[in-house]
mmCIF file of C-alpha atoms and ligand atoms in Angstrom:
data_model
loop_
_atom_site.group_PDB
_atom_site.id
_atom_site.type_symbol
_atom_site.label_atom_id
_atom_site.label_comp_id
_atom_site.label_asym_id
_atom_site.label_seq_id
_atom_site.Cartn_x
_atom_site.Cartn_y
_atom_site.Cartn_z
ATOM 1 C CA MET N 1015 -0.053 -0.022 -0.137
ATOM 2 C CA THR N 1016 1.109 3.107 -0.960
ATOM 3 C CA ALA N 1017 1.481 6.188 1.790
ATOM 4 C CA GLY N 1018 -1.290 8.277 -0.610
ATOM 5 C CA THR N 1019 -3.765 5.002 -0.355
ATOM 6 C CA SER N 1020 -3.381 5.091 3.517
ATOM 7 C CA VAL N 1021 -3.916 8.279 3.684
ATOM 8 C CA ASN N 1022 -7.240 7.819 1.763
ATOM 9 C CA VAL N 1023 -8.370 4.794 3.379
ATOM 10 C CA LYS N 1024 -7.705 6.737 6.762
ATOM 11 C CA ARG N 1025 -9.898 9.571 5.308
ATOM 12 C CA SER N 1026 -12.525 6.962 4.184
ATOM 13 C CA ASN N 1027 -12.794 5.640 7.700
ATOM 14 C CA ARG N 1028 -12.811 8.787 9.123
ATOM 15 C CA LEU N 1029 -15.715 10.236 7.149
ATOM 16 C CA SER N 1030 -17.759 6.989 7.772
ATOM 17 C CA VAL N 1031 -17.459 7.298 11.547
ATOM 18 C CA LEU N 1032 -18.788 10.559 11.317
ATOM 19 C CA GLN N 1033 -21.767 9.722 8.813
ATOM 20 C CA THR N 1034 -22.881 7.048 10.524
ATOM 21 C CA LEU N 1035 -23.199 9.373 14.061
ATOM 22 C CA HIS N 1036 -24.458 11.737 11.934
ATOM 23 C CA ALA N 1037 -27.001 9.741 10.815
ATOM 24 C CA ARG N 1038 -28.240 7.449 13.871
ATOM 25 C CA GLY N 1039 -27.228 9.486 16.790
ATOM 26 C CA PRO N 1040 -25.017 8.425 20.021
ATOM 27 C CA MET N 1041 -23.512 4.974 19.470
ATOM 28 C CA ARG N 1042 -20.839 3.056 21.366
ATOM 29 C CA GLN N 1043 -17.500 2.288 19.927
ATOM 30 C CA ALA N 1044 -18.363 -1.144 19.196
ATOM 31 C CA GLU N 1045 -21.903 -0.246 17.480
ATOM 32 C CA ILE N 1046 -19.843 1.991 15.174
ATOM 33 C CA ALA N 1047 -17.484 -0.588 14.643
ATOM 34 C CA ARG N 1048 -20.144 -2.865 13.577
ATOM 35 C CA ALA N 1049 -22.046 -0.423 11.341
ATOM 36 C CA CYS N 1050 -18.921 0.632 9.902
ATOM 37 C CA ASN N 1051 -17.260 -3.183 9.014
ATOM 38 C CA LEU N 1052 -13.985 -1.555 10.761
ATOM 39 C CA SER N 1053 -11.923 -2.976 13.397
ATOM 40 C CA THR N 1054 -12.636 -1.620 17.259
ATOM 41 C CA SER N 1055 -8.885 -0.243 17.390
ATOM 42 C CA THR N 1056 -9.495 1.356 14.326
ATOM 43 C CA VAL N 1057 -12.533 3.098 15.425
ATOM 44 C CA SER N 1058 -10.887 4.022 18.880
ATOM 45 C CA ALA N 1059 -8.196 5.824 17.290
ATOM 46 C CA ILE N 1060 -10.534 7.833 15.076
ATOM 47 C CA VAL N 1061 -12.613 8.379 17.688
ATOM 48 C CA SER N 1062 -9.988 10.076 19.669
ATOM 49 C CA GLU N 1063 -8.683 12.037 16.494
ATOM 50 C CA ALA N 1064 -12.112 13.391 15.858
ATOM 51 C CA ARG N 1065 -12.723 13.900 19.666
ATOM 52 C CA ALA N 1066 -9.214 16.232 19.804
ATOM 53 C CA GLN N 1067 -10.111 18.139 16.787
ATOM 54 C CA GLY N 1068 -14.259 18.973 18.631
ATOM 55 C CA LEU N 1069 -15.555 16.837 15.791
ATOM 56 C CA VAL N 1070 -17.202 14.387 18.287
ATOM 57 C CA VAL N 1071 -17.921 14.785 22.047
ATOM 58 C CA MET N 1072 -18.305 11.680 24.474
ATOM 59 C CA SER N 1073 -22.317 11.672 25.420
ATOM 60 C CA ASP N 1074 -23.763 10.388 28.731
ATOM 61 C CA SER N 1075 -27.297 10.882 27.122
ATOM 62 C CA GLU N 1076 -29.542 8.834 26.074
ATOM 63 C CA LEU N 1077 -28.360 6.506 22.858
ATOM 64 C CA GLY N 1078 -30.131 7.132 19.662
ATOM 65 C CA ALA N 1079 -33.089 5.297 18.844
ATOM 66 C CA ALA N 1080 -30.977 2.660 16.764
ATOM 67 C CA THR N 1081 -28.631 1.680 19.523
ATOM 68 C CA SER N 1082 -29.128 -2.128 21.072
ATOM 69 C CA ASP N 1083 -26.532 -2.216 23.648
ATOM 70 C CA ARG N 1084 -27.310 0.687 26.514
ATOM 71 C CA ARG N 1085 -24.315 0.595 28.634
ATOM 72 C CA GLY N 1086 -20.661 2.673 28.372
ATOM 73 C CA THR N 1087 -20.391 6.060 27.470
ATOM 74 C CA ALA N 1088 -21.717 6.773 23.699
ATOM 75 C CA VAL N 1089 -19.950 9.091 21.119
ATOM 76 C CA ALA N 1090 -22.107 11.636 19.675
ATOM 77 C CA PHE N 1091 -21.418 13.748 16.570
ATOM 78 C CA ASN N 1092 -20.669 17.304 17.603
ATOM 79 C CA PRO N 1093 -23.875 19.102 16.118
ATOM 80 C CA GLU N 1094 -22.310 22.564 16.879
ATOM 81 C CA LEU N 1095 -19.585 22.015 14.737
ATOM 82 C CA GLY N 1096 -21.295 24.443 12.670
ATOM 83 C CA TYR N 1097 -24.736 26.062 12.273
ATOM 84 C CA VAL N 1098 -27.423 26.377 9.457
ATOM 85 C CA ILE N 1099 -29.862 28.738 9.017
ATOM 86 C CA GLY N 1100 -33.536 27.658 7.700
ATOM 87 C CA ILE N 1101 -35.853 29.724 6.131
ATOM 88 C CA ASP N 1102 -39.562 28.768 6.613
ATOM 89 C CA ILE N 1103 -41.665 30.901 3.941
ATOM 90 C CA GLY N 1104 -45.499 30.672 4.722
ATOM 91 C CA GLN N 1105 -48.340 32.165 3.307
ATOM 92 C CA THR N 1106 -49.356 33.826 6.655
ATOM 93 C CA VAL N 1107 -46.122 33.428 8.549
ATOM 94 C CA THR N 1108 -42.635 33.019 7.757
ATOM 95 C CA ARG N 1109 -40.316 31.684 10.557
ATOM 96 C CA VAL N 1110 -36.120 31.810 10.204
ATOM 97 C CA ALA N 1111 -34.186 30.245 12.504
ATOM 98 C CA LEU N 1112 -30.742 29.069 13.574
ATOM 99 C CA GLY N 1113 -30.142 25.822 13.708
ATOM 100 C CA ASP N 1114 -27.287 23.201 14.814
ATOM 101 C CA LEU N 1115 -25.578 20.441 12.556
ATOM 102 C CA GLU N 1116 -28.446 17.958 13.594
ATOM 103 C CA TYR N 1117 -30.942 20.490 12.473
ATOM 104 C CA ARG N 1118 -32.339 21.255 15.641
ATOM 105 C CA PRO N 1119 -33.518 24.621 16.229
ATOM 106 C CA LEU N 1120 -31.978 27.227 18.923
ATOM 107 C CA SER N 1121 -33.174 30.271 18.071
ATOM 108 C CA VAL N 1122 -36.319 31.588 15.621
ATOM 109 C CA GLU N 1123 -37.529 34.732 14.589
ATOM 110 C CA THR N 1124 -40.945 35.682 12.795
ATOM 111 C CA VAL N 1125 -41.038 37.887 10.121
ATOM 112 C CA ARG N 1126 -44.759 39.118 9.372
ATOM 113 C CA SER N 1127 -46.731 37.912 6.084
ATOM 114 C CA ILE N 1128 -44.290 38.205 3.145
ATOM 115 C CA VAL N 1129 -47.683 36.747 0.181
ATOM 116 C CA ASN N 1130 -48.215 40.245 -1.246
ATOM 117 C CA THR N 1131 -44.938 41.847 -0.737
ATOM 118 C CA PRO N 1132 -42.821 42.759 -3.779
ATOM 119 C CA SER N 1133 -39.274 39.898 -3.427
ATOM 120 C CA ASP N 1134 -36.876 42.725 -2.365
ATOM 121 C CA GLU N 1135 -38.269 44.041 0.734
ATOM 122 C CA ALA N 1136 -39.764 40.799 1.672
ATOM 123 C CA THR N 1137 -35.845 39.563 0.624
ATOM 124 C CA GLN N 1138 -34.857 42.574 2.660
ATOM 125 C CA ARG N 1139 -36.706 41.540 5.615
ATOM 126 C CA ILE N 1140 -35.671 38.040 5.824
ATOM 127 C CA ILE N 1141 -31.988 38.918 5.804
ATOM 128 C CA SER N 1142 -32.473 41.264 8.830
ATOM 129 C CA ALA N 1143 -33.843 38.550 11.015
ATOM 130 C CA THR N 1144 -31.108 36.075 9.925
ATOM 131 C CA GLN N 1145 -28.391 38.913 10.454
ATOM 132 C CA ARG N 1146 -30.378 38.874 13.993
ATOM 133 C CA LEU N 1147 -30.292 35.811 14.753
ATOM 134 C CA MET N 1148 -26.735 35.152 14.322
ATOM 135 C CA GLU N 1149 -25.805 38.596 16.572
ATOM 136 C CA ASN N 1150 -27.662 37.125 19.592
ATOM 137 C CA ALA N 1151 -26.451 34.088 19.469
ATOM 138 C CA GLY N 1152 -23.041 35.494 19.183
ATOM 139 C CA ILE N 1153 -21.819 33.551 15.886
ATOM 140 C CA ASP N 1154 -19.514 34.228 13.328
ATOM 141 C CA SER N 1155 -21.321 33.647 9.572
ATOM 142 C CA GLY N 1156 -18.109 31.754 8.884
ATOM 143 C CA ARG N 1157 -19.828 29.089 10.959
ATOM 144 C CA ILE N 1158 -22.248 28.962 9.092
ATOM 145 C CA VAL N 1159 -22.871 25.901 6.564
ATOM 146 C CA GLY N 1160 -25.293 26.774 4.125
ATOM 147 C CA VAL N 1161 -29.241 28.199 4.345
ATOM 148 C CA GLY N 1162 -32.307 26.470 3.351
ATOM 149 C CA LEU N 1163 -35.453 28.500 1.631
ATOM 150 C CA GLY N 1164 -38.536 26.347 2.200
ATOM 151 C CA MET N 1165 -41.624 27.869 -0.034
ATOM 152 C CA PRO N 1166 -45.071 26.761 -0.666
ATOM 153 C CA SER N 1167 -44.420 27.284 -4.320
ATOM 154 C CA PRO N 1168 -43.252 25.347 -7.521
ATOM 155 C CA GLN N 1169 -39.869 25.735 -8.429
ATOM 156 C CA ASP N 1170 -37.448 25.035 -11.940
ATOM 157 C CA ALA N 1171 -35.642 22.116 -11.893
ATOM 158 C CA ASP N 1172 -32.544 23.646 -10.692
ATOM 159 C CA HIS N 1173 -34.253 24.933 -7.640
ATOM 160 C CA ARG N 1174 -32.955 28.488 -8.873
ATOM 161 C CA THR N 1175 -36.343 30.085 -10.230
ATOM 162 C CA ILE N 1176 -39.774 30.786 -8.767
ATOM 163 C CA GLU N 1177 -43.131 29.576 -11.075
ATOM 164 C CA GLY N 1178 -46.244 29.525 -10.539
ATOM 165 C CA GLN N 1179 -47.982 33.015 -10.072
ATOM 166 C CA HIS N 1180 -50.903 32.100 -7.164
ATOM 167 C CA ILE N 1181 -49.021 32.174 -4.478
ATOM 168 C CA PHE N 1182 -45.936 34.611 -4.680
ATOM 169 C CA PRO N 1183 -47.676 37.010 -7.139
ATOM 170 C CA GLY N 1184 -44.674 39.417 -6.644
ATOM 171 C CA TRP N 1185 -41.995 36.152 -6.919
ATOM 172 C CA THR N 1186 -43.189 34.546 -9.691
ATOM 173 C CA GLY N 1187 -39.241 34.296 -12.146
ATOM 174 C CA GLU N 1188 -37.347 35.651 -9.441
ATOM 175 C CA ARG N 1189 -34.034 34.129 -8.809
ATOM 176 C CA ILE N 1190 -34.488 33.713 -5.241
ATOM 177 C CA ARG N 1191 -32.048 31.386 -4.312
ATOM 178 C CA GLN N 1192 -29.038 33.457 -6.233
ATOM 179 C CA GLU N 1193 -30.302 36.775 -4.504
ATOM 180 C CA PHE N 1194 -30.138 34.978 -0.897
ATOM 181 C CA GLU N 1195 -27.188 33.743 -2.141
ATOM 182 C CA ASN N 1196 -25.324 37.377 -2.973
ATOM 183 C CA LEU N 1197 -26.922 38.876 0.250
ATOM 184 C CA LEU N 1198 -25.804 36.524 2.917
ATOM 185 C CA GLN N 1199 -22.654 34.848 0.927
ATOM 186 C CA LYS N 1200 -23.196 31.652 1.805
ATOM 187 C CA PRO N 1201 -24.752 28.224 -0.178
ATOM 188 C CA VAL N 1202 -28.484 28.552 -0.447
ATOM 189 C CA PHE N 1203 -31.108 25.472 -0.806
ATOM 190 C CA LEU N 1204 -34.248 25.911 -2.111
ATOM 191 C CA GLU N 1205 -37.084 23.520 -1.702
ATOM 192 C CA ASN N 1206 -40.617 23.169 -2.299
ATOM 193 C CA ASP N 1207 -42.142 22.960 1.432
ATOM 194 C CA ALA N 1208 -44.509 19.850 0.941
ATOM 195 C CA ASP N 1209 -40.543 17.830 -0.154
ATOM 196 C CA ALA N 1210 -38.950 19.403 2.722
ATOM 197 C CA ALA N 1211 -41.515 18.072 4.826
ATOM 198 C CA ALA N 1212 -41.364 14.372 3.268
ATOM 199 C CA LEU N 1213 -37.930 14.780 4.139
ATOM 200 C CA ALA N 1214 -38.166 15.733 7.874
ATOM 201 C CA GLU N 1215 -40.725 13.278 8.434
ATOM 202 C CA SER N 1216 -38.564 10.497 7.162
ATOM 203 C CA ARG N 1217 -35.826 11.568 9.204
ATOM 204 C CA TRP N 1218 -37.346 12.238 12.309
ATOM 205 C CA GLY N 1219 -41.098 11.504 12.165
ATOM 206 C CA ALA N 1220 -43.181 8.737 11.287
ATOM 207 C CA GLY N 1221 -41.404 7.716 8.594
ATOM 208 C CA ARG N 1222 -38.212 7.541 10.466
ATOM 209 C CA ASP N 1223 -38.631 3.254 10.048
ATOM 210 C CA VAL N 1224 -39.245 2.681 6.427
ATOM 211 C CA THR N 1225 -37.061 3.915 3.074
ATOM 212 C CA SER N 1226 -40.121 4.796 1.179
ATOM 213 C CA LEU N 1227 -42.592 7.122 2.062
ATOM 214 C CA LEU N 1228 -45.537 9.534 0.530
ATOM 215 C CA HIS N 1229 -45.974 12.024 2.585
ATOM 216 C CA VAL N 1230 -49.198 14.493 2.468
ATOM 217 C CA LEU N 1231 -49.294 18.051 3.542
ATOM 218 C CA THR N 1232 -52.966 19.180 3.898
ATOM 219 C CA HIS N 1233 -52.981 22.865 4.572
ATOM 220 C CA ALA N 1234 -54.360 25.633 2.501
ATOM 221 C CA GLY N 1235 -54.132 23.470 -0.562
ATOM 222 C CA VAL N 1236 -53.062 19.305 -0.440
ATOM 223 C CA GLY N 1237 -49.632 19.145 -1.550
ATOM 224 C CA ALA N 1238 -47.349 15.787 -1.617
ATOM 225 C CA GLY N 1239 -43.749 14.788 -1.013
ATOM 226 C CA ILE N 1240 -41.912 11.698 -2.427
ATOM 227 C CA VAL N 1241 -39.343 9.908 -0.518
ATOM 228 C CA LEU N 1242 -38.012 7.299 -2.213
ATOM 229 C CA ASN N 1243 -34.525 4.896 -0.541
ATOM 230 C CA GLY N 1244 -34.105 8.105 1.728
ATOM 231 C CA GLU N 1245 -33.929 10.854 -0.842
ATOM 232 C CA ILE N 1246 -36.395 13.413 -2.438
ATOM 233 C CA TYR N 1247 -37.845 12.242 -5.196
ATOM 234 C CA ARG N 1248 -38.572 15.537 -7.526
ATOM 235 C CA GLY N 1249 -39.387 14.301 -10.604
ATOM 236 C CA ALA N 1250 -37.842 15.514 -14.231
ATOM 237 C CA SER N 1251 -39.021 18.987 -13.325
ATOM 238 C CA GLY N 1252 -39.168 19.615 -10.144
ATOM 239 C CA ARG N 1253 -42.760 19.386 -9.472
ATOM 240 C CA ALA N 1254 -43.296 15.093 -8.637
ATOM 241 C CA GLY N 1255 -45.982 15.097 -5.943
ATOM 242 C CA GLU N 1256 -48.745 17.442 -7.008
ATOM 243 C CA ILE N 1257 -51.818 15.607 -5.563
ATOM 244 C CA GLY N 1258 -53.622 18.643 -5.048
ATOM 245 C CA HIS N 1259 -54.537 19.166 -8.872
ATOM 246 C CA ILE N 1260 -55.244 15.219 -9.621
ATOM 247 C CA SER N 1261 -59.175 15.547 -10.572
ATOM 248 C CA ILE N 1262 -61.375 14.073 -9.100
ATOM 249 C CA ASP N 1263 -64.029 15.561 -11.451
ATOM 250 C CA ALA N 1264 -64.129 16.572 -15.285
ATOM 251 C CA HIS N 1265 -66.953 18.844 -14.352
ATOM 252 C CA GLY N 1266 -66.048 20.127 -10.925
ATOM 253 C CA PRO N 1267 -64.877 23.473 -10.087
ATOM 254 C CA LEU N 1268 -62.450 25.309 -12.515
ATOM 255 C CA CYS N 1269 -58.727 25.214 -10.529
ATOM 256 C CA TYR N 1270 -56.241 28.128 -10.913
ATOM 257 C CA CYS N 1271 -53.977 25.656 -12.669
ATOM 258 C CA GLY N 1272 -56.194 25.569 -15.937
ATOM 259 C CA ASN N 1273 -57.876 22.004 -15.002
ATOM 260 C CA ARG N 1274 -61.251 21.303 -13.266
ATOM 261 C CA GLY N 1275 -62.569 19.483 -10.280
ATOM 262 C CA CYS N 1276 -58.828 19.281 -8.654
ATOM 263 C CA LEU N 1277 -58.792 17.165 -5.434
ATOM 264 C CA GLN N 1278 -57.530 20.538 -3.692
ATOM 265 C CA THR N 1279 -61.192 22.303 -4.703
ATOM 266 C CA TYR N 1280 -62.667 19.796 -2.997
ATOM 267 C CA ALA N 1281 -60.086 18.847 0.183
ATOM 268 C CA GLY N 1282 -57.836 22.102 0.235
ATOM 269 C CA GLY N 1283 -58.365 23.932 3.443
ATOM 270 C CA ASP N 1284 -59.467 26.798 1.608
ATOM 271 C CA ALA N 1285 -61.620 24.919 -0.036
ATOM 272 C CA VAL N 1286 -63.343 23.613 2.886
ATOM 273 C CA ALA N 1287 -63.587 26.199 4.805
ATOM 274 C CA ALA N 1288 -65.441 28.278 1.853
ATOM 275 C CA VAL N 1289 -67.972 25.665 1.742
ATOM 276 C CA LEU N 1290 -68.816 26.381 5.389
ATOM 277 C CA ARG N 1291 -68.745 30.222 5.551
ATOM 278 C CA PRO N 1292 -72.711 30.180 4.349
ATOM 279 C CA PHE N 1293 -73.215 28.696 7.488
ATOM 280 C CA HIS N 1294 -70.454 29.942 9.924
ATOM 281 C CA GLY N 1295 -69.861 33.395 8.581
ATOM 282 C CA ASP N 1296 -67.889 34.624 6.115
ATOM 283 C CA ASP N 1297 -64.686 34.720 7.965
ATOM 284 C CA THR N 1298 -64.481 31.052 8.951
ATOM 285 C CA SER N 1299 -61.199 29.587 8.771
ATOM 286 C CA ILE N 1300 -60.597 25.660 8.199
ATOM 287 C CA ASP N 1301 -59.586 26.467 12.394
ATOM 288 C CA ASP N 1302 -62.904 26.969 13.146
ATOM 289 C CA VAL N 1303 -64.252 24.156 11.188
ATOM 290 C CA LEU N 1304 -62.074 22.118 12.395
ATOM 291 C CA LEU N 1305 -63.097 22.938 15.974
ATOM 292 C CA ALA N 1306 -66.696 22.946 15.171
ATOM 293 C CA ALA N 1307 -66.139 19.679 14.169
ATOM 294 C CA HIS N 1308 -63.986 18.491 17.139
ATOM 295 C CA GLU N 1309 -67.640 20.154 19.138
ATOM 296 C CA GLY N 1310 -69.358 17.845 16.999
ATOM 297 C CA GLU N 1311 -71.219 20.620 14.651
ATOM 298 C CA ARG N 1312 -72.867 18.487 11.566
ATOM 299 C CA THR N 1313 -71.922 20.542 8.872
ATOM 300 C CA ALA N 1314 -68.304 20.443 9.885
ATOM 301 C CA ILE N 1315 -68.009 17.078 10.380
ATOM 302 C CA ARG N 1316 -69.544 16.355 6.953
ATOM 303 C CA ALA N 1317 -67.243 18.627 5.716
ATOM 304 C CA VAL N 1318 -64.346 17.357 7.121
ATOM 305 C CA ARG N 1319 -65.487 13.796 6.200
ATOM 306 C CA ASP N 1320 -65.249 14.677 2.960
ATOM 307 C CA ALA N 1321 -62.337 15.797 2.710
ATOM 308 C CA GLY N 1322 -60.899 12.382 4.203
ATOM 309 C CA HIS N 1323 -63.117 10.978 1.381
ATOM 310 C CA PHE N 1324 -61.724 12.511 -1.597
ATOM 311 C CA ILE N 1325 -58.050 12.486 -0.243
ATOM 312 C CA GLY N 1326 -58.474 8.997 0.249
ATOM 313 C CA ARG N 1327 -59.495 7.853 -3.101
ATOM 314 C CA VAL N 1328 -56.760 10.045 -4.698
ATOM 315 C CA LEU N 1329 -53.622 8.256 -1.865
ATOM 316 C CA GLY N 1330 -55.331 5.189 -3.152
ATOM 317 C CA GLU N 1331 -54.663 5.683 -6.752
ATOM 318 C CA VAL N 1332 -51.412 7.380 -6.096
ATOM 319 C CA ALA N 1333 -50.284 4.435 -4.122
ATOM 320 C CA ASN N 1334 -51.127 1.777 -6.836
ATOM 321 C CA ILE N 1335 -48.367 3.833 -9.088
ATOM 322 C CA LEU N 1336 -46.049 4.387 -6.328
ATOM 323 C CA ASN N 1337 -46.213 1.632 -3.811
ATOM 324 C CA PRO N 1338 -44.594 3.588 -0.625
ATOM 325 C CA GLU N 1339 -44.126 1.585 2.426
ATOM 326 C CA LYS N 1340 -46.501 4.402 4.331
ATOM 327 C CA ILE N 1341 -48.432 7.452 3.820
ATOM 328 C CA VAL N 1342 -47.967 9.959 6.455
ATOM 329 C CA VAL N 1343 -50.553 12.350 6.675
ATOM 330 C CA SER N 1344 -49.724 16.229 8.347
ATOM 331 C CA GLY N 1345 -51.009 19.814 8.469
ATOM 332 C CA CYS N 1346 -54.880 20.708 9.369
ATOM 333 C CA PHE N 1347 -57.345 17.386 8.880
ATOM 334 C CA PRO N 1348 -55.396 15.333 11.157
ATOM 335 C CA ARG N 1349 -56.135 17.691 13.962
ATOM 336 C CA ALA N 1350 -59.810 15.931 13.142
ATOM 337 C CA GLY N 1351 -58.438 12.355 14.190
ATOM 338 C CA GLU N 1352 -61.326 9.559 12.992
ATOM 339 C CA ILE N 1353 -63.476 11.853 11.269
ATOM 340 C CA PHE N 1354 -60.656 12.650 8.366
ATOM 341 C CA PHE N 1355 -58.952 9.333 8.476
ATOM 342 C CA GLY N 1356 -62.080 7.172 8.890
ATOM 343 C CA PRO N 1357 -62.998 8.118 5.551
ATOM 344 C CA LEU N 1358 -60.134 8.425 4.347
ATOM 345 C CA ARG N 1359 -58.832 4.942 4.792
ATOM 346 C CA SER N 1360 -62.438 3.485 3.523
ATOM 347 C CA GLU N 1361 -62.105 4.865 0.283
ATOM 348 C CA PHE N 1362 -58.536 4.187 -0.007
ATOM 349 C CA ASP N 1363 -59.144 0.394 0.799
ATOM 350 C CA LEU N 1364 -61.443 0.683 -2.090
ATOM 351 C CA LYS N 1365 -58.930 2.669 -4.549
ATOM 352 C CA ALA N 1366 -55.736 0.471 -3.675
ATOM 353 C CA MET N 1367 -55.291 -2.589 -4.944
ATOM 354 C CA HIS N 1368 -54.401 -6.363 -3.208
ATOM 355 C CA GLY N 1369 -51.384 -5.875 -1.489
ATOM 356 C CA ILE N 1370 -51.319 -2.398 -1.280
ATOM 357 C CA ALA N 1371 -54.210 -0.946 0.750
ATOM 358 C CA ASP N 1372 -52.612 -2.713 3.555
ATOM 359 C CA ILE N 1373 -50.291 0.189 3.704
ATOM 360 C CA GLN N 1374 -50.038 1.852 7.089
ATOM 361 C CA ILE N 1375 -51.595 5.715 6.911
ATOM 362 C CA VAL N 1376 -51.115 7.347 9.666
ATOM 363 C CA PRO N 1377 -50.643 10.873 11.120
ATOM 364 C CA SER N 1378 -47.614 13.390 11.663
ATOM 365 C CA GLU N 1379 -45.556 12.177 14.427
ATOM 366 C CA LEU N 1380 -43.359 15.872 14.115
ATOM 367 C CA PRO N 1381 -44.971 18.936 15.924
ATOM 368 C CA ASP N 1382 -46.528 21.580 14.552
ATOM 369 C CA ASP N 1383 -43.357 23.917 14.194
ATOM 370 C CA ALA N 1384 -42.250 20.972 12.331
ATOM 371 C CA THR N 1385 -41.818 23.379 9.070
ATOM 372 C CA ILE N 1386 -38.763 25.373 10.518
ATOM 373 C CA ARG N 1387 -36.645 22.508 11.283
ATOM 374 C CA ALA N 1388 -37.549 21.082 7.382
ATOM 375 C CA ALA N 1389 -36.548 24.390 6.446
ATOM 376 C CA LEU N 1390 -33.197 23.594 8.290
ATOM 377 C CA GLY N 1391 -32.686 20.146 7.182
ATOM 378 C CA ILE N 1392 -32.567 21.220 3.242
ATOM 379 C CA VAL N 1393 -29.039 22.092 3.714
ATOM 380 C CA PRO N 1394 -27.012 18.963 3.318
ATOM 381 C CA ILE N 1395 -24.406 18.246 5.825
ATOM 382 C CA ASP N 1396 -20.677 18.209 4.208
ATOM 383 C CA LEU N 1397 -19.538 15.978 6.909
ATOM 384 C CA GLU N 1398 -15.770 16.108 4.670
ATOM 385 C CA GLN N 1399 -15.702 19.737 4.447
ATOM 386 C CA LEU N 1400 -16.295 19.955 8.210
ATOM 387 C CA TYR N 1401 -13.403 17.736 8.379
ATOM 388 C CA GLU N 1402 -10.865 19.454 6.440
ATOM 389 C CA ILE N 1403 -11.459 22.664 7.671
ATOM 390 C CA ARG N 1404 -10.002 21.343 11.184
ATOM 391 C CA ASP N 1405 -6.988 19.377 9.270
HETATM 392 ZN ZN1 LIG A 2834 -55.544 22.750 -10.304
#
């Protein structure tokens, strides 16, 4: 073996150890050795060196879920080796977070609604919030490894330009990622919010025990993200998962996409709230509908049941194509529990083929504010680069 090859093997081994710790949480050295297919003496040498460089810490805290042996001190990836910024741009509220390298939010700032704000003004507000977060935490920008930008809008295939004219009218066509990169001088990663949420659910939520997952986000509309083999499936032009625009009635209401009878014109939160306004008042929101259903109000219950029925129908058809291991539903409707999930599962069973109808359909296990962690999670962590910074 040449000296160069030996160095490469060493680098490859230590990267493997770091990647395993980053992905699986704290582990004992013997478990790391098994997971990385290395000898315990090699792991021990790597851990000593990485510890001296601050890349890992000895952890007395609870061992990771993947751990079977709970004796002894665990080794953990040092999550504060660097930091990430997550920007969760929503239709009603935008939040900016500073997070560690395990994508846990450390501090969060809320920026007022920016839906109808020109993109340059909105961008400036977000940049100011980002700078305040770093100042308050006393963190130099050199320690920020990247910025994740989650938006409820379609993007072009290379995730640079905002497409669609219906959610952020003043932003369409803007090269928003480039603009943020220029202002923050950091790599910026743009992602559709449903895709980011799907990835978060697969990492930390109800999908953490499977590798393929369909994640359905119910909010004003209905969106979905697809995770295959642990990675987001975006499709050829970046628009995979637009289940809200699957037509369930060719003669149904006209949708902004130009089609008729799209799922979200029946089962989007906005559509359901609109149906109930004649009975519950002009300012009825989907939250009001869900509360009324919870309190037993009949029209609200019927509206939520219908939303479950329509979403179940589309999910059955989609499952026949994708056959995911699990379907996770998040957003507003799961709060209605079985009022929503009962009709959803019944209709799903009718549409999904034998062998597919057994797929588990479960509510999200992430809290309501998981979208901010999802935005942080958009940033890929280049462990090799972190290692090299300290070489
Ligand atoms: Zn549509």
